[in-house]
XYZ file of C-alpha atoms in Angstrom:
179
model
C -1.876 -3.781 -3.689
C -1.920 -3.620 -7.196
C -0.677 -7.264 -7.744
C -3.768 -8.442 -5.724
C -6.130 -7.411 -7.965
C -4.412 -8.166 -10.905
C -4.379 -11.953 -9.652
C -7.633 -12.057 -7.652
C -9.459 -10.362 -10.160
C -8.007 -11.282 -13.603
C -5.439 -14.330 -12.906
C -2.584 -12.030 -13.999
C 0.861 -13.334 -12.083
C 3.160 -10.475 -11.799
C 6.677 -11.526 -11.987
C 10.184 -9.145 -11.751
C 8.031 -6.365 -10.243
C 9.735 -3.240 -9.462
C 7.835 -1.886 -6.063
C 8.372 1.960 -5.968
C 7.248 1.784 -1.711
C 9.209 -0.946 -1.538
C 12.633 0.602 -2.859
C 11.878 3.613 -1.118
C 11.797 2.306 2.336
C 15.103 0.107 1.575
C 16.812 3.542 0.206
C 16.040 4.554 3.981
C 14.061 7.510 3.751
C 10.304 7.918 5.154
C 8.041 4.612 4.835
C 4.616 4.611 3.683
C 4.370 7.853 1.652
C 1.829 8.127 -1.071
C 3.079 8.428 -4.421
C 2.843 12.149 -4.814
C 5.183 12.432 -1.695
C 7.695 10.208 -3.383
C 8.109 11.510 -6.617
C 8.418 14.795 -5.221
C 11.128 13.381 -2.815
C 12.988 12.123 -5.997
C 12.254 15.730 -7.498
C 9.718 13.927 -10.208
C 7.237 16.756 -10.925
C 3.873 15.014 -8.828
C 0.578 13.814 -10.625
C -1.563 17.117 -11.050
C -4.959 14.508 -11.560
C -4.785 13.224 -7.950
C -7.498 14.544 -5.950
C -7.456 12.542 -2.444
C -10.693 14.959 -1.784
C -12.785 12.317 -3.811
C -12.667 10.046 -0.940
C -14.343 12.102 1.272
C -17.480 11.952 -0.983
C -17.023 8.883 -2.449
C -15.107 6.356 -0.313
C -14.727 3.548 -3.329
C -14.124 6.048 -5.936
C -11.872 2.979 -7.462
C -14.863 0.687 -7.989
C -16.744 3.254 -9.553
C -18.076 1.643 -13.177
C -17.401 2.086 -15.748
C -14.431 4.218 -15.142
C -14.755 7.710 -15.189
C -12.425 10.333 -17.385
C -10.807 11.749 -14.578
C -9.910 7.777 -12.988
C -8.496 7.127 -16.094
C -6.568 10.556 -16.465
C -5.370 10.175 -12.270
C -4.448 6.277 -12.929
C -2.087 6.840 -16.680
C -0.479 9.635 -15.113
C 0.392 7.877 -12.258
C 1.855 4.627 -14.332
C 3.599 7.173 -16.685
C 5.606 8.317 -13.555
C 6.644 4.717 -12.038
C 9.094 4.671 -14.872
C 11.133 7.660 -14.109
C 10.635 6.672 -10.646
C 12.204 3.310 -10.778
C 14.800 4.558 -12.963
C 15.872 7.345 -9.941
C 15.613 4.436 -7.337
C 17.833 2.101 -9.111
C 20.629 5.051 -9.469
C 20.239 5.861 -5.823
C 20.176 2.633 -3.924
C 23.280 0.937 -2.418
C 24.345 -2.918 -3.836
C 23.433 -4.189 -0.527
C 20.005 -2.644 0.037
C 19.334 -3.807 -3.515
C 18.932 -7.034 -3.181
C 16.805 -6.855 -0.144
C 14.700 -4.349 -1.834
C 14.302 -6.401 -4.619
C 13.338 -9.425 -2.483
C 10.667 -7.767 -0.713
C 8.814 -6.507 -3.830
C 9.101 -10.224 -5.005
C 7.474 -11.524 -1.942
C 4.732 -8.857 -1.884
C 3.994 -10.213 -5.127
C 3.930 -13.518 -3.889
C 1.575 -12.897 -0.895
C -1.007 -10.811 -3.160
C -0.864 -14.499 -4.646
C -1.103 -16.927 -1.710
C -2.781 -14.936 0.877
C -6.689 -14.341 1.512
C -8.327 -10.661 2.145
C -10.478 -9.438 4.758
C -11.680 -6.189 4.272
C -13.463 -3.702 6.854
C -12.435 -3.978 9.853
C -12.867 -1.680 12.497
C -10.393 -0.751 15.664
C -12.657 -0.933 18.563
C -10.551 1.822 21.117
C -8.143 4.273 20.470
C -6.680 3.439 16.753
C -3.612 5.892 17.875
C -2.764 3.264 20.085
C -3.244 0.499 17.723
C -1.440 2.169 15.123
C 1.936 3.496 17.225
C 4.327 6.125 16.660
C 4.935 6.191 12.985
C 3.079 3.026 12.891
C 5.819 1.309 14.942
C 2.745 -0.808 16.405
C 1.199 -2.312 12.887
C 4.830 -3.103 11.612
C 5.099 -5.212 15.430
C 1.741 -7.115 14.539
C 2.346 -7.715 10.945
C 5.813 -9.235 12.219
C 3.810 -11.469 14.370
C 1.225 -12.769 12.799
C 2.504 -12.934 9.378
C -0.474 -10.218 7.682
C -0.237 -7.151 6.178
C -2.243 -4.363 7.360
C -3.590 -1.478 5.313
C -5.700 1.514 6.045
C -8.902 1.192 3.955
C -10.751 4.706 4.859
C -9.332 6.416 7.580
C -12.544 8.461 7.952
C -14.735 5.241 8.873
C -11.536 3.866 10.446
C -11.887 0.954 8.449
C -9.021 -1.836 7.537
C -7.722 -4.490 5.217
C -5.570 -7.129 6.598
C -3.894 -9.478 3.946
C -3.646 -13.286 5.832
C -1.952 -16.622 5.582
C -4.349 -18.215 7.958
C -7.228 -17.502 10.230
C -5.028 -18.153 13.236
C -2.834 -15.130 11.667
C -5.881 -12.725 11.491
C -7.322 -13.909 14.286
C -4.186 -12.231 15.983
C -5.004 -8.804 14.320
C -8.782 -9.294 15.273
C -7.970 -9.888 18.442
C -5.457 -6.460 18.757
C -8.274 -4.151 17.260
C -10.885 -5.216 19.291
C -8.394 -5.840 22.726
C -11.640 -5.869 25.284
């Protein structure tokens, strides 16, 4: 989340945020896409400088310092395109799904505020069965306990979990590591 670093790591407070994944999901069409999958949904020509294949050799390519030509290249094309983006969202979306989708990137923005991070955690068992069909199982657990759970690097099956309170993670600790 974007917002969370902005605030965590600079004290910048986001307000009237426009959240691309956000409006997407509310427009009713696949959740959790990456952003190449979306513009190319909204038939936005995709961001040529991603290359996901950094990952594999370099896991926190983002913290990389200073940044390299090629982060800076991958990150302005990728802002350049949140423009036309939002701008195809806003014709597209109903009144009613609107407002909801406009609330939700509001309170993501809020909780990259209010809520602590705890990165690096590790399913113990089989993460297909923590995850659920299309992630049905995550969305269940983030319901209950309040948290927000990411995928950090799916190759060392490691996760972030956004978190109100310890009880609250204590419930998504307690679901990854069930024995």
């Amino acid at each position: 989340m974007d917002c969370d670093a902005l605030f965590h790591n600079h004290g910048i407070m986001v307000a009237n945020v426009h959240d691309t994944s956000a409006f997407h999901d509310f427009i009713g069409y696949e959740k959790n896409k990456n952003l190449n999958d979306t513009l190319n949904y909204y038939g936005i020509r995709v961001n040529d400088e991603r290359d996901k294949s950094v990952y594999r050799s370099n896991p926190n390519f983002w913290a990389t310092r200073p940044l390299t030509k090629k982060m800076i290249d991958w990150a302005s094309s990728d802002v350049d395109k949140l423009f036309k983006l939002a701008e195809k969202q806003l014709e597209r979306i109903s009144s009613a799904k609107k407002s909801s989708a406009v609330e939700k990137s509001a309170n993501y923005a809020r909780l990259a505020r209010v809520m602590d991070v705890k990165s690096g955690l590790v399913v113990r068992g089989n993460v297909g069965r923590f995850i659920g069909r299309g992630g049905a199982n995550i969305r269940s657990l983030e319901r209950e306990s309040g948290c927000l759970i990411y995928s950090e690097d799916r190759e060392k099956n490691t996760w972030f979990v956004f978190y109100p309170n310890n009880a609250s993670l204590n419930i998504v600790k307690r679901r990854m590591n069930p024995y």
